[in-house]
Structure formats: C-alpha cells, structure tokens
mmCIF file of C-alpha atoms in Angstrom:
data_model
loop_
_atom_site.group_PDB
_atom_site.id
_atom_site.type_symbol
_atom_site.label_atom_id
_atom_site.label_comp_id
_atom_site.label_asym_id
_atom_site.label_seq_id
_atom_site.Cartn_x
_atom_site.Cartn_y
_atom_site.Cartn_z
ATOM 1 C CA MET J 1 -12.342 36.568 -58.131
ATOM 2 C CA ALA J 2 -11.616 39.698 -60.122
ATOM 3 C CA VAL J 3 -12.385 42.158 -57.350
ATOM 4 C CA ARG J 4 -10.389 45.333 -57.924
ATOM 5 C CA ALA J 5 -8.491 46.767 -54.980
ATOM 6 C CA HIS J 6 -9.752 50.187 -53.946
ATOM 7 C CA SER J 7 -7.067 52.337 -52.430
ATOM 8 C CA GLY J 8 -9.482 54.909 -51.100
ATOM 9 C CA ARG J 9 -9.547 53.690 -47.530
ATOM 10 C CA ARG J 10 -7.134 55.348 -45.140
ATOM 11 C CA PRO J 11 -5.431 53.359 -42.344
ATOM 12 C CA GLY J 12 -7.565 55.150 -39.790
ATOM 13 C CA ASP J 13 -10.880 54.205 -41.390
ATOM 14 C CA SER J 14 -13.116 52.557 -38.896
ATOM 15 C CA GLY J 15 -14.221 49.275 -40.359
ATOM 16 C CA THR J 16 -11.060 48.668 -42.376
ATOM 17 C CA ARG J 17 -9.581 46.381 -39.804
ATOM 18 C CA GLU J 18 -12.859 44.499 -39.519
ATOM 19 C CA ALA J 19 -13.235 44.246 -43.313
ATOM 20 C CA ILE J 20 -9.780 42.669 -43.496
ATOM 21 C CA ALA J 21 -10.599 40.304 -40.639
ATOM 22 C CA ARG J 22 -13.864 39.245 -42.297
ATOM 23 C CA ALA J 23 -12.193 38.553 -45.642
ATOM 24 C CA ALA J 24 -9.342 36.695 -43.963
ATOM 25 C CA ARG J 25 -11.712 34.560 -41.886
ATOM 26 C CA ARG J 26 -13.674 33.636 -44.992
ATOM 27 C CA GLN J 27 -10.576 32.751 -47.003
ATOM 28 C CA PHE J 28 -8.913 30.743 -44.213
ATOM 29 C CA ALA J 29 -12.158 28.787 -43.813
ATOM 30 C CA GLU J 30 -12.761 28.214 -47.491
ATOM 31 C CA LEU J 31 -9.251 27.848 -48.882
ATOM 32 C CA GLY J 32 -7.286 26.684 -45.858
ATOM 33 C CA TYR J 33 -4.173 28.251 -44.428
ATOM 34 C CA ASP J 34 -1.765 27.506 -47.268
ATOM 35 C CA ARG J 35 -3.914 28.865 -50.076
ATOM 36 C CA THR J 36 -4.893 32.061 -48.327
ATOM 37 C CA SER J 37 -2.682 34.984 -49.324
ATOM 38 C CA MET J 38 -2.389 38.453 -47.837
ATOM 39 C CA ARG J 39 -2.857 39.859 -51.329
ATOM 40 C CA GLN J 40 -6.143 38.049 -51.964
ATOM 41 C CA VAL J 41 -7.387 39.083 -48.534
ATOM 42 C CA ALA J 42 -6.620 42.706 -49.421
ATOM 43 C CA LEU J 43 -8.443 42.341 -52.753
ATOM 44 C CA GLU J 44 -11.546 40.907 -51.124
ATOM 45 C CA ALA J 45 -11.508 43.526 -48.353
ATOM 46 C CA GLU J 46 -11.007 46.223 -51.003
ATOM 47 C CA VAL J 47 -8.012 47.722 -49.250
ATOM 48 C CA ASP J 48 -4.454 48.406 -50.259
ATOM 49 C CA PRO J 49 -2.323 45.269 -49.612
ATOM 50 C CA THR J 50 0.027 47.199 -47.316
ATOM 51 C CA LEU J 51 -2.870 47.757 -44.906
ATOM 52 C CA VAL J 52 -3.202 44.036 -44.232
ATOM 53 C CA SER J 53 0.270 43.818 -42.736
ATOM 54 C CA HIS J 54 -0.130 47.279 -41.209
ATOM 55 C CA PHE J 55 -3.104 46.079 -39.173
ATOM 56 C CA HIS J 56 -2.364 42.384 -38.744
ATOM 57 C CA GLY J 57 1.371 41.756 -39.230
ATOM 58 C CA SER J 58 2.327 38.440 -40.816
ATOM 59 C CA LYS J 59 -0.033 35.884 -42.323
ATOM 60 C CA ARG J 60 0.417 33.774 -39.203
ATOM 61 C CA GLN J 61 -0.480 36.706 -36.964
ATOM 62 C CA LEU J 62 -3.482 37.464 -39.169
ATOM 63 C CA PHE J 63 -4.627 33.862 -38.803
ATOM 64 C CA LEU J 64 -4.243 33.898 -35.045
ATOM 65 C CA SER J 65 -6.146 37.156 -34.711
ATOM 66 C CA VAL J 66 -9.148 36.216 -36.866
ATOM 67 C CA ILE J 67 -9.533 32.510 -36.118
ATOM 68 C CA GLY J 68 -10.500 31.558 -32.619
ATOM 69 C CA LEU J 69 -13.525 30.780 -30.533
ATOM 70 C CA PRO J 70 -16.551 32.947 -31.396
ATOM 71 C CA PHE J 71 -17.385 33.179 -27.676
ATOM 72 C CA GLN J 72 -15.633 33.701 -24.362
ATOM 73 C CA PRO J 73 -15.306 30.460 -22.393
ATOM 74 C CA ALA J 74 -16.014 32.355 -19.170
ATOM 75 C CA ASP J 75 -19.374 33.494 -20.589
ATOM 76 C CA VAL J 76 -20.411 30.012 -21.651
ATOM 77 C CA LEU J 77 -19.111 27.605 -19.021
ATOM 78 C CA PRO J 78 -21.535 28.632 -16.242
ATOM 79 C CA GLY J 79 -24.514 27.855 -18.476
ATOM 80 C CA LEU J 80 -23.083 24.506 -19.518
ATOM 81 C CA LEU J 81 -22.374 23.601 -15.904
ATOM 82 C CA ALA J 82 -25.703 24.783 -14.471
ATOM 83 C CA GLY J 83 -28.484 22.256 -14.040
ATOM 84 C CA ASP J 84 -28.605 18.487 -14.080
ATOM 85 C CA PRO J 85 -25.121 17.016 -14.697
ATOM 86 C CA ASP J 86 -26.799 14.168 -16.572
ATOM 87 C CA GLU J 87 -27.977 16.665 -19.182
ATOM 88 C CA ALA J 88 -24.644 18.447 -19.622
ATOM 89 C CA GLY J 89 -23.962 16.418 -22.778
ATOM 90 C CA ALA J 90 -27.224 17.660 -24.292
ATOM 91 C CA ARG J 91 -26.439 21.255 -23.305
ATOM 92 C CA LEU J 92 -22.975 20.998 -24.874
ATOM 93 C CA ALA J 93 -24.340 19.380 -28.052
ATOM 94 C CA ARG J 94 -26.976 22.089 -28.517
ATOM 95 C CA PHE J 95 -24.531 24.848 -27.749
ATOM 96 C CA ALA J 96 -21.961 23.512 -30.256
ATOM 97 C CA LEU J 97 -24.518 22.988 -33.027
ATOM 98 C CA GLY J 98 -25.932 26.444 -32.305
ATOM 99 C CA VAL J 99 -22.473 27.992 -32.742
ATOM 100 C CA PHE J 100 -21.971 26.159 -36.047
ATOM 101 C CA GLU J 101 -25.374 27.317 -37.318
ATOM 102 C CA SER J 102 -24.151 30.919 -37.371
ATOM 103 C CA GLU J 103 -21.980 31.863 -40.325
ATOM 104 C CA ASP J 104 -19.323 33.432 -38.134
ATOM 105 C CA GLY J 105 -19.180 30.435 -35.798
ATOM 106 C CA ARG J 106 -19.031 27.946 -38.651
ATOM 107 C CA SER J 107 -16.324 29.928 -40.491
ATOM 108 C CA ARG J 108 -14.135 30.029 -37.422
ATOM 109 C CA ALA J 109 -14.655 26.352 -36.632
ATOM 110 C CA VAL J 110 -13.993 25.230 -40.198
ATOM 111 C CA GLY J 111 -11.013 27.578 -40.551
ATOM 112 C CA LEU J 112 -9.491 26.340 -37.329
ATOM 113 C CA ILE J 113 -9.909 22.654 -38.199
ATOM 114 C CA ARG J 114 -8.693 23.108 -41.778
ATOM 115 C CA ALA J 115 -5.596 24.921 -40.555
ATOM 116 C CA ALA J 116 -4.995 22.478 -37.713
ATOM 117 C CA THR J 117 -4.370 19.708 -40.224
ATOM 118 C CA SER J 118 -1.377 21.519 -41.732
ATOM 119 C CA GLU J 119 -0.250 24.186 -39.254
ATOM 120 C CA PRO J 120 1.214 23.108 -35.909
ATOM 121 C CA GLU J 121 0.307 26.552 -34.571
ATOM 122 C CA ALA J 122 -3.343 25.980 -35.406
ATOM 123 C CA ALA J 123 -3.255 22.495 -33.922
ATOM 124 C CA ARG J 124 -1.953 24.074 -30.731
ATOM 125 C CA LEU J 125 -4.836 26.569 -30.862
ATOM 126 C CA VAL J 126 -7.335 23.703 -31.060
ATOM 127 C CA ARG J 127 -5.743 22.053 -28.043
ATOM 128 C CA ASP J 128 -5.525 25.299 -26.075
ATOM 129 C CA LEU J 129 -8.787 26.981 -26.979
ATOM 130 C CA LEU J 130 -11.161 24.095 -27.307
ATOM 131 C CA THR J 131 -9.742 21.418 -25.062
ATOM 132 C CA ARG J 132 -7.985 23.346 -22.325
ATOM 133 C CA GLU J 133 -10.239 26.380 -22.033
ATOM 134 C CA VAL J 134 -13.646 24.823 -22.607
ATOM 135 C CA LEU J 135 -13.837 21.041 -22.462
ATOM 136 C CA THR J 136 -11.434 20.273 -19.609
ATOM 137 C CA PRO J 137 -12.995 22.901 -17.281
ATOM 138 C CA LEU J 138 -16.406 21.503 -18.213
ATOM 139 C CA ALA J 139 -15.406 17.932 -17.318
ATOM 140 C CA GLU J 140 -13.694 19.176 -14.156
ATOM 141 C CA GLY J 141 -16.697 21.288 -13.174
ATOM 142 C CA ILE J 142 -18.958 18.273 -13.440
ATOM 143 C CA GLY J 143 -16.572 16.528 -11.102
ATOM 144 C CA SER J 144 -15.499 13.726 -13.418
ATOM 145 C CA ASP J 145 -12.297 11.788 -12.823
ATOM 146 C CA ASP J 146 -9.729 11.830 -15.638
ATOM 147 C CA ALA J 147 -11.073 15.177 -16.903
ATOM 148 C CA ALA J 148 -8.329 15.769 -19.486
ATOM 149 C CA TYR J 149 -8.950 12.378 -21.099
ATOM 150 C CA ARG J 150 -12.690 13.006 -21.135
ATOM 151 C CA ALA J 151 -12.074 16.428 -22.693
ATOM 152 C CA SER J 152 -9.966 14.895 -25.467
ATOM 153 C CA LEU J 153 -12.702 12.359 -26.238
ATOM 154 C CA LEU J 154 -15.283 15.176 -26.335
ATOM 155 C CA MET J 155 -12.963 17.039 -28.671
ATOM 156 C CA SER J 156 -12.714 14.017 -30.980
ATOM 157 C CA GLN J 157 -16.496 13.895 -31.449
ATOM 158 C CA ILE J 158 -16.919 17.658 -31.849
ATOM 159 C CA VAL J 159 -14.031 18.025 -34.292
ATOM 160 C CA GLY J 160 -15.248 14.945 -36.156
ATOM 161 C CA LEU J 161 -18.689 16.481 -36.453
ATOM 162 C CA ILE J 162 -17.204 19.658 -37.955
ATOM 163 C CA MET J 163 -15.254 17.510 -40.431
ATOM 164 C CA ALA J 164 -18.158 15.231 -41.351
ATOM 165 C CA ARG J 165 -20.957 17.813 -41.516
ATOM 166 C CA TYR J 166 -19.229 20.960 -42.758
ATOM 167 C CA ILE J 167 -15.933 20.012 -44.457
ATOM 168 C CA VAL J 168 -16.360 16.553 -45.980
ATOM 169 C CA ALA J 169 -20.118 17.225 -46.032
ATOM 170 C CA VAL J 170 -21.228 13.620 -45.868
ATOM 171 C CA GLU J 171 -24.946 13.104 -46.398
ATOM 172 C CA PRO J 172 -27.425 12.867 -44.831
ATOM 173 C CA LEU J 173 -25.551 14.267 -41.825
ATOM 174 C CA ALA J 174 -24.655 17.494 -43.657
ATOM 175 C CA SER J 175 -28.265 18.470 -44.272
ATOM 176 C CA ARG J 176 -30.031 17.116 -41.172
ATOM 177 C CA ASP J 177 -31.635 19.679 -38.892
ATOM 178 C CA HIS J 178 -29.072 20.859 -36.379
ATOM 179 C CA LEU J 179 -31.253 20.058 -33.366
ATOM 180 C CA ALA J 180 -31.705 16.467 -34.580
ATOM 181 C CA VAL J 181 -27.923 16.176 -34.911
ATOM 182 C CA ALA J 182 -27.498 17.629 -31.423
ATOM 183 C CA ASP J 183 -29.880 14.962 -30.095
ATOM 184 C CA ALA J 184 -27.917 12.237 -31.920
ATOM 185 C CA ILE J 185 -24.534 13.185 -30.455
ATOM 186 C CA ALA J 186 -25.722 14.325 -26.997
ATOM 187 C CA PRO J 187 -25.516 10.842 -25.388
ATOM 188 C CA THR J 188 -21.998 10.439 -26.801
ATOM 189 C CA LEU J 189 -20.894 13.692 -25.176
ATOM 190 C CA GLN J 190 -22.707 12.726 -21.966
ATOM 191 C CA ARG J 191 -20.911 9.394 -21.750
ATOM 192 C CA TYR J 192 -17.544 11.046 -22.407
ATOM 193 C CA LEU J 193 -18.358 13.543 -19.621
ATOM 194 C CA THR J 194 -19.714 11.265 -16.930
ATOM 195 C CA GLY J 195 -19.952 7.663 -18.151
ATOM 196 C CA ASP J 196 -17.831 4.558 -17.719
ATOM 197 C CA LEU J 197 -15.113 4.682 -20.375
ATOM 198 C CA SER J 198 -13.944 1.090 -20.131
ATOM 199 C CA THR J 199 -16.568 -1.191 -21.582
ATOM 200 C CA GLN J 200 -14.748 -4.304 -20.351
ATOM 201 C CA LEU J 201 -15.745 -6.601 -23.145
ATOM 202 C CA PRO J 202 -14.454 -10.173 -23.070
ATOM 203 C CA GLN J 203 -10.696 -10.004 -23.626
ATOM 204 C CA SER J 204 -10.755 -13.333 -25.400
ATOM 205 C CA ARG J 205 -12.648 -11.848 -28.310
ATOM 206 C CA GLN J 206 -10.221 -11.345 -31.163
ATOM 207 C CA ALA J 207 -10.068 -8.128 -33.146
ATOM 208 C CA VAL J 208 -11.162 -8.425 -36.751
ATOM 209 C CA SER J 209 -8.050 -8.606 -38.900
ATOM 210 C CA GLY J 210 -7.838 -6.805 -42.208
ATOM 211 C CA MET H 1 16.041 17.110 -46.395
ATOM 212 C CA ALA H 2 19.183 17.141 -48.465
ATOM 213 C CA VAL H 3 18.738 13.714 -49.991
ATOM 214 C CA ARG H 4 20.481 13.569 -53.341
ATOM 215 C CA ALA H 5 18.559 12.132 -56.248
ATOM 216 C CA HIS H 6 20.109 8.970 -57.639
ATOM 217 C CA SER H 7 19.495 8.500 -61.311
ATOM 218 C CA GLY H 8 20.669 4.915 -61.381
ATOM 219 C CA ARG H 9 17.247 3.282 -61.266
ATOM 220 C CA ARG H 10 15.700 2.381 -64.577
ATOM 221 C CA PRO H 11 11.953 2.681 -65.200
ATOM 222 C CA GLY H 12 11.674 -1.089 -65.184
ATOM 223 C CA ASP H 13 13.261 -1.527 -61.758
ATOM 224 C CA SER H 14 11.062 -3.571 -59.534
ATOM 225 C CA GLY H 15 10.535 -1.629 -56.340
ATOM 226 C CA THR H 16 10.830 1.805 -57.951
ATOM 227 C CA ARG H 17 7.095 2.260 -58.200
ATOM 228 C CA GLU H 18 6.680 1.110 -54.610
ATOM 229 C CA ALA H 19 9.504 3.378 -53.378
ATOM 230 C CA ILE H 20 7.766 6.351 -54.991
ATOM 231 C CA ALA H 21 4.421 5.320 -53.499
ATOM 232 C CA ARG H 22 5.929 4.966 -50.030
ATOM 233 C CA ALA H 23 7.605 8.386 -50.190
ATOM 234 C CA ALA H 24 4.443 9.989 -51.551
ATOM 235 C CA ARG H 25 2.252 8.417 -48.879
ATOM 236 C CA ARG H 26 4.594 9.647 -46.146
ATOM 237 C CA GLN H 27 4.738 13.187 -47.555
ATOM 238 C CA PHE H 28 0.990 13.479 -48.160
ATOM 239 C CA ALA H 29 0.421 12.319 -44.572
ATOM 240 C CA GLU H 30 3.023 14.550 -42.987
ATOM 241 C CA LEU H 31 2.891 17.675 -45.144
ATOM 242 C CA GLY H 32 -0.628 17.571 -46.530
ATOM 243 C CA TYR H 33 -1.635 17.695 -50.168
ATOM 244 C CA ASP H 34 -0.597 21.266 -50.947
ATOM 245 C CA ARG H 35 2.938 21.050 -49.593
ATOM 246 C CA THR H 36 3.762 17.720 -51.166
ATOM 247 C CA SER H 37 5.648 18.134 -54.436
ATOM 248 C CA MET H 38 6.511 15.584 -57.103
ATOM 249 C CA ARG H 39 10.112 16.763 -56.876
ATOM 250 C CA GLN H 40 10.419 16.140 -53.137
ATOM 251 C CA VAL H 41 8.774 12.748 -53.547
ATOM 252 C CA ALA H 42 11.395 11.880 -56.178
ATOM 253 C CA LEU H 43 14.198 13.053 -53.872
ATOM 254 C CA GLU H 44 12.957 10.947 -50.981
ATOM 255 C CA ALA H 45 12.425 7.914 -53.205
ATOM 256 C CA GLU H 46 15.886 8.469 -54.705
ATOM 257 C CA VAL H 47 14.625 8.355 -58.257
ATOM 258 C CA ASP H 48 14.808 10.735 -61.167
ATOM 259 C CA PRO H 49 11.880 13.216 -60.981
ATOM 260 C CA THR H 50 10.635 12.177 -64.429
ATOM 261 C CA LEU H 51 9.942 8.692 -63.080
ATOM 262 C CA VAL H 52 7.308 9.992 -60.673
ATOM 263 C CA SER H 53 5.101 11.222 -63.483
ATOM 264 C CA HIS H 54 6.101 8.250 -65.621
ATOM 265 C CA PHE H 55 4.669 5.851 -63.061
ATOM 266 C CA HIS H 56 1.954 7.937 -61.442
ATOM 267 C CA GLY H 57 0.919 10.767 -63.799
ATOM 268 C CA SER H 58 -0.102 14.033 -62.144
ATOM 269 C CA LYS H 59 0.158 14.892 -58.466
ATOM 270 C CA ARG H 60 -3.570 14.302 -58.146
ATOM 271 C CA GLN H 61 -3.287 10.878 -59.741
ATOM 272 C CA LEU H 62 -0.339 10.082 -57.484
ATOM 273 C CA PHE H 63 -2.445 11.036 -54.467
ATOM 274 C CA LEU H 64 -5.360 8.909 -55.566
ATOM 275 C CA SER H 65 -3.148 5.896 -56.203
ATOM 276 C CA VAL H 66 -1.268 5.946 -52.900
ATOM 277 C CA ILE H 67 -3.936 7.164 -50.486
ATOM 278 C CA GLY H 68 -6.855 4.916 -49.871
ATOM 279 C CA LEU H 69 -8.045 2.213 -47.520
ATOM 280 C CA PRO H 70 -5.269 -0.146 -46.413
ATOM 281 C CA PHE H 71 -7.713 -3.055 -46.682
ATOM 282 C CA GLN H 72 -10.385 -4.358 -48.999
ATOM 283 C CA PRO H 73 -13.890 -3.717 -47.639
ATOM 284 C CA ALA H 74 -15.031 -7.129 -48.919
ATOM 285 C CA ASP H 75 -12.347 -8.811 -46.791
ATOM 286 C CA VAL H 76 -13.299 -6.960 -43.636
ATOM 287 C CA LEU H 77 -17.067 -6.580 -43.665
ATOM 288 C CA PRO H 78 -17.897 -10.261 -43.013
ATOM 289 C CA GLY H 79 -15.828 -10.238 -39.822
ATOM 290 C CA LEU H 80 -17.407 -7.006 -38.625
ATOM 291 C CA LEU H 81 -20.895 -8.369 -39.318
ATOM 292 C CA ALA H 82 -20.335 -11.830 -37.825
ATOM 293 C CA GLY H 83 -21.381 -12.427 -34.235
ATOM 294 C CA ASP H 84 -23.526 -10.514 -31.788
ATOM 295 C CA PRO H 85 -24.901 -7.319 -33.400
ATOM 296 C CA ASP H 86 -24.683 -5.675 -29.978
ATOM 297 C CA GLU H 87 -20.916 -6.038 -30.108
ATOM 298 C CA ALA H 88 -20.467 -4.724 -33.665
ATOM 299 C CA GLY H 89 -19.452 -1.319 -32.275
ATOM 300 C CA ALA H 90 -16.663 -2.938 -30.279
ATOM 301 C CA ARG H 91 -15.513 -4.955 -33.290
ATOM 302 C CA LEU H 92 -15.454 -1.808 -35.449
ATOM 303 C CA ALA H 93 -13.610 0.205 -32.769
ATOM 304 C CA ARG H 94 -10.918 -2.460 -32.354
ATOM 305 C CA PHE H 95 -10.566 -2.931 -36.078
ATOM 306 C CA ALA H 96 -10.172 0.827 -36.694
ATOM 307 C CA LEU H 97 -7.666 1.333 -33.874
ATOM 308 C CA GLY H 98 -5.779 -1.736 -35.093
ATOM 309 C CA VAL H 99 -5.507 -0.236 -38.576
ATOM 310 C CA PHE H 100 -4.235 3.066 -37.158
ATOM 311 C CA GLU H 101 -1.625 1.264 -35.041
ATOM 312 C CA SER H 102 0.193 0.154 -38.189
ATOM 313 C CA GLU H 103 2.383 2.772 -39.824
ATOM 314 C CA ASP H 104 0.896 2.167 -43.248
ATOM 315 C CA GLY H 105 -2.680 2.358 -41.965
ATOM 316 C CA ARG H 106 -2.034 5.496 -39.966
ATOM 317 C CA SER H 107 -0.230 7.217 -42.862
ATOM 318 C CA ARG H 108 -3.107 6.529 -45.208
ATOM 319 C CA ALA H 109 -5.733 7.643 -42.703
ATOM 320 C CA VAL H 110 -3.893 10.816 -41.770
ATOM 321 C CA GLY H 111 -3.055 11.587 -45.417
ATOM 322 C CA LEU H 112 -6.648 11.122 -46.448
ATOM 323 C CA ILE H 113 -8.053 13.318 -43.679
ATOM 324 C CA ARG H 114 -5.408 16.030 -44.140
ATOM 325 C CA ALA H 115 -6.127 16.160 -47.859
ATOM 326 C CA ALA H 116 -9.897 16.021 -47.383
ATOM 327 C CA THR H 117 -9.796 19.382 -45.623
ATOM 328 C CA SER H 118 -8.434 21.141 -48.715
ATOM 329 C CA GLU H 119 -9.049 18.880 -51.721
ATOM 330 C CA PRO H 120 -12.622 18.220 -52.835
ATOM 331 C CA GLU H 121 -11.359 15.088 -54.564
ATOM 332 C CA ALA H 122 -10.032 13.743 -51.271
ATOM 333 C CA ALA H 123 -13.250 14.672 -49.484
ATOM 334 C CA ARG H 124 -15.091 12.642 -52.095
ATOM 335 C CA LEU H 125 -12.711 9.735 -51.423
ATOM 336 C CA VAL H 126 -13.559 9.869 -47.721
ATOM 337 C CA ARG H 127 -17.254 9.784 -48.515
ATOM 338 C CA ASP H 128 -16.893 7.014 -51.094
ATOM 339 C CA LEU H 129 -14.299 4.778 -49.489
ATOM 340 C CA LEU H 130 -15.096 5.074 -45.832
ATOM 341 C CA THR H 131 -18.776 5.907 -45.707
ATOM 342 C CA ARG H 132 -20.195 4.238 -48.784
ATOM 343 C CA GLU H 133 -18.006 1.146 -49.011
ATOM 344 C CA VAL H 134 -17.542 0.307 -45.346
ATOM 345 C CA LEU H 135 -19.817 2.058 -42.889
ATOM 346 C CA THR H 136 -23.101 2.101 -44.797
ATOM 347 C CA PRO H 137 -22.874 -1.616 -45.719
ATOM 348 C CA LEU H 138 -22.042 -2.327 -42.080
ATOM 349 C CA ALA H 139 -25.103 -0.450 -40.804
ATOM 350 C CA GLU H 140 -27.251 -2.043 -43.503
ATOM 351 C CA GLY H 141 -25.913 -5.509 -42.739
ATOM 352 C CA ILE H 142 -26.853 -5.125 -39.101
ATOM 353 C CA GLY H 143 -30.320 -4.252 -40.273
ATOM 354 C CA SER H 144 -30.511 -0.745 -38.904
ATOM 355 C CA ASP H 145 -32.996 1.767 -40.231
ATOM 356 C CA ASP H 146 -31.568 5.005 -41.641
ATOM 357 C CA ALA H 147 -28.269 3.271 -42.456
ATOM 358 C CA ALA H 148 -26.730 6.182 -44.384
ATOM 359 C CA TYR H 149 -27.319 8.580 -41.488
ATOM 360 C CA ARG H 150 -25.873 6.079 -39.035
ATOM 361 C CA ALA H 151 -22.851 5.632 -41.310
ATOM 362 C CA SER H 152 -22.247 9.384 -41.404
ATOM 363 C CA LEU H 153 -22.391 9.566 -37.603
ATOM 364 C CA LEU H 154 -19.940 6.653 -37.368
ATOM 365 C CA MET H 155 -17.721 8.504 -39.804
ATOM 366 C CA SER H 156 -17.821 11.654 -37.668
ATOM 367 C CA GLN H 157 -16.463 9.783 -34.621
ATOM 368 C CA ILE H 158 -13.835 7.824 -36.555
ATOM 369 C CA VAL H 159 -12.572 10.862 -38.474
ATOM 370 C CA GLY H 160 -12.641 12.893 -35.259
ATOM 371 C CA LEU H 161 -10.542 10.250 -33.551
ATOM 372 C CA ILE H 162 -7.954 10.422 -36.345
ATOM 373 C CA MET H 163 -7.897 14.211 -35.986
ATOM 374 C CA ALA H 164 -7.705 14.261 -32.191
ATOM 375 C CA ARG H 165 -5.298 11.361 -31.640
ATOM 376 C CA TYR H 166 -2.987 11.537 -34.653
ATOM 377 C CA ILE H 167 -3.183 15.020 -36.212
ATOM 378 C CA VAL H 168 -3.944 17.509 -33.437
ATOM 379 C CA ALA H 169 -2.440 14.971 -31.001
ATOM 380 C CA VAL H 170 -4.381 16.079 -27.950
ATOM 381 C CA GLU H 171 -3.241 14.480 -24.712
ATOM 382 C CA PRO H 172 -3.853 12.172 -23.017
ATOM 383 C CA LEU H 173 -5.853 10.685 -25.902
ATOM 384 C CA ALA H 174 -2.822 10.682 -28.205
ATOM 385 C CA SER H 175 -0.748 8.429 -25.971
ATOM 386 C CA ARG H 176 -3.394 6.159 -24.413
ATOM 387 C CA ASP H 177 -3.178 2.486 -25.247
ATOM 388 C CA HIS H 178 -5.100 1.817 -28.426
ATOM 389 C CA LEU H 179 -7.236 -0.916 -26.882
ATOM 390 C CA ALA H 180 -8.317 1.429 -24.074
ATOM 391 C CA VAL H 181 -9.296 4.013 -26.683
ATOM 392 C CA ALA H 182 -11.195 1.342 -28.614
ATOM 393 C CA ASP H 183 -13.110 0.500 -25.416
ATOM 394 C CA ALA H 184 -13.873 4.204 -24.858
ATOM 395 C CA ILE H 185 -15.379 4.780 -28.299
ATOM 396 C CA ALA H 186 -16.998 1.346 -28.796
ATOM 397 C CA PRO H 187 -20.323 2.271 -27.112
ATOM 398 C CA THR H 188 -20.480 5.431 -29.260
ATOM 399 C CA LEU H 189 -20.105 3.382 -32.432
ATOM 400 C CA GLN H 190 -22.593 0.820 -31.112
ATOM 401 C CA ARG H 191 -25.227 3.484 -30.441
ATOM 402 C CA TYR H 192 -24.714 5.018 -33.890
ATOM 403 C CA LEU H 193 -25.119 1.521 -35.379
ATOM 404 C CA THR H 194 -28.126 0.223 -33.480
ATOM 405 C CA GLY H 195 -29.250 2.709 -30.828
ATOM 406 C CA ASP H 196 -31.996 5.295 -30.584
ATOM 407 C CA LEU H 197 -30.665 8.477 -32.185
ATOM 408 C CA SER H 198 -33.313 10.879 -30.903
ATOM 409 C CA THR H 199 -32.823 11.429 -27.213
ATOM 410 C CA GLN H 200 -36.097 13.353 -26.928
ATOM 411 C CA LEU H 201 -35.052 15.674 -24.164
ATOM 412 C CA PRO H 202 -37.558 18.242 -22.904
ATOM 413 C CA GLN H 203 -38.097 20.739 -25.712
ATOM 414 C CA SER H 204 -38.667 23.512 -23.222
ATOM 415 C CA ARG H 205 -35.051 23.434 -22.146
ATOM 416 C CA GLN H 206 -33.288 26.375 -23.763
ATOM 417 C CA ALA H 207 -29.952 26.054 -25.484
ATOM 418 C CA VAL H 208 -27.108 27.827 -23.749
ATOM 419 C CA SER H 209 -26.460 31.075 -25.536
ATOM 420 C CA GLY H 210 -22.943 32.361 -26.133
#
C-alpha cells in the first residue's frame, strides 16, 4: 500500500482519532497483531505517525482500545434472556451471526480471534469480554447449573464459527446465508445452554485409535 | 532461552532431522508462525543453523513438513465409519480428544490453528487436511446429504474446541477431563453429521438487536 502520509491534520482534528482507530481495526483484523505496525496504521489513516502514539499510546494499548465487543453486554443480555428459554440458543445464534454480518462487527471478531492465538493479552480479552461478560451471565440468567462450563462450550462453537467461516473460510460454510448458518448452530448453542452435557454412552465402547 | 548451539552434529546424523522437526513443531505451536525463526529452532535443536535449511528448506517448507495431521486419514476413517451411524459423533469426539491428549497431537493441532489465523498456506492446510481428507469423507461415508457443508460445521466445532480449550484456555473447559468434554460435544458432532440442520423456527421472531 503506497498511501502517502498527509501531515495536514492537527492533533485536535475531530475524526483523527477515529480514522486511526478504523485503520488499526482493519489492520489488526487482516494482518494479525504481529504484522500490524503503528507506522502502517498512520499511513492508512493519513496522519503523522506521532499522532498514533499521541492518541493511543503503545501498540498494545491501541489494540486494546480498538478491538473489543461491538456492543455493550448490558444492552444485549436482556433481549437474549427475554422469552422462551428453549429458544435462547436461536436468539444467541441469530444475534452472533447478525454481529458478524456487519463489517465493524466482523473486523472486531476476526481481529480479536487472530490476536488471541498469539497474544496472551488478547486471549484474556476473549475470556473476559466474551465468556465472562456475555456467555456466563446468559447461562446464569437462564438458570442453568454449571454456567461457566456451559459458557466455555458456547464460546468454543462461536469462536470456531468465526475461524471456520471468516478466517479459514471453509466452503460451503463461508458463503452460506447467515440465517441458515444461525439455524444450523442454534440447537448446538441451546444444548450447551440448557441440555444434558453427559451423553452417557456405553463405557465399554473403545475409542478409535489412530 | 540461552541454549548454546552445538556444532558437533553432522548432516548425516540420524536423529538430527527429527530433533529439528520436534523443536520446530514446539515453536510453531507455542509462538505461532511469525515469531518462530529458523535460528531459534536451530538453537533449541542444538544444531548448526545451516542444517535447518539443509534439511527443511525455507521456513514455510519447514512449517509444512512438521505441521500436519498426526495420523493417516486412511488408517482412521474405517474405524470412525464402522458401527452404528448414530454413534459416529461420539466416535469422532473421542478420537479427536484422544489426539489432543497426546503432546504431539496437541502441538500439531495448536500449531496448525495458530498459523491458520495468519498464514493463508496454513489455512489451506486446515481446509485440505482436516475438512477434505477427514471430515467430508466421514460425512459422505455415513451417507449424509450436503456432506461438504456438514464437514465445515464439524470443522467449526473441532477448531473452536482447540481454540477454547488449548489456545485461549477458557476455564473450566480447559481443565475438564477429556472424556467428559468428548461426551459434551459428541451430540453436536452427531447432529452436524446426520441431523436436521434447519431448525425452522418461527420466521416472525425478530433477531435481538445490539
């Protein structure tokens, strides 16, 4: 990308901070944490490189400030909890797929998951933001036993969907209509929320050995 | 790591190639693709750095030669397909968790998923090795319609489990007994293999908005 840096913006410019955040979010999502540089963010945002640290501090601080949930858990949880508990899995599936359909939501989700594979700080963010602030309160609100375990199983399917559909982009999952995908994973999320988690198959059955 | 490089091994040494592969596999799994260097691999393997490229070529070639499935699909598929089709999900869950319980299996799985988030080549490996060579033939062998879609859904849960349990390490999933986790995800895998994937919930129900 041969975008020239413009030095015309002043630190006080409204929009400068947001332009930096937008460029950083895009680069963290597309390139991952390691390959994103403050300098390239400045180039894409068309600001002087010193403004990136002026507004956002270190690369780690920049990451933490631009990657995160694109919604407030407190705004979303009541809607997920309202209504038939046996349809909470479907509500969660449609909500998640709806978030990923928006460019901002998808960028944040992909950026967070990409970074979580290499940055312990980002892995902690996934645990804190997604599991502790959204999924555990959801499982608790529905009144399930073992809510933290259920939340971590929910997280495994949601994170796996982000990986499979948006990062690894395995077909035909990557191009299926998002509502069809929501329907396909809804019963999984429902069972993790309220179902029996021990299938109690015959213990005598041997595992397949590789 | 202040391991000194020993230059005493000759290119012909038996075990040298395997020592390099073991060090590379560990570093790709722990550090990710970007942060793994040929030089650090040589240090850990206690060989002269020139031997790494002598045996394995470029970093990309090294990655491709040491990361991959820790089993041959042709050895495993018959066992997964044998028996009651309604228990194929349980067989797959136990087989996968069994692979991840071994250090070699877990290193390869984690290395592959870590790399797949930043390296298109590794993402292609996930699609080819896991989806095309294992999961699609499994779904086809069980006689399911839409086998490629089912395989990509299976992949989403298996990759998500690797992320949640081994990379992000969300508790209590990360420390639960592997057979209990296999029981928890088995019905998910079973439904993706043979179940109805369109839950056909009332279309009038609105998605929760963030």
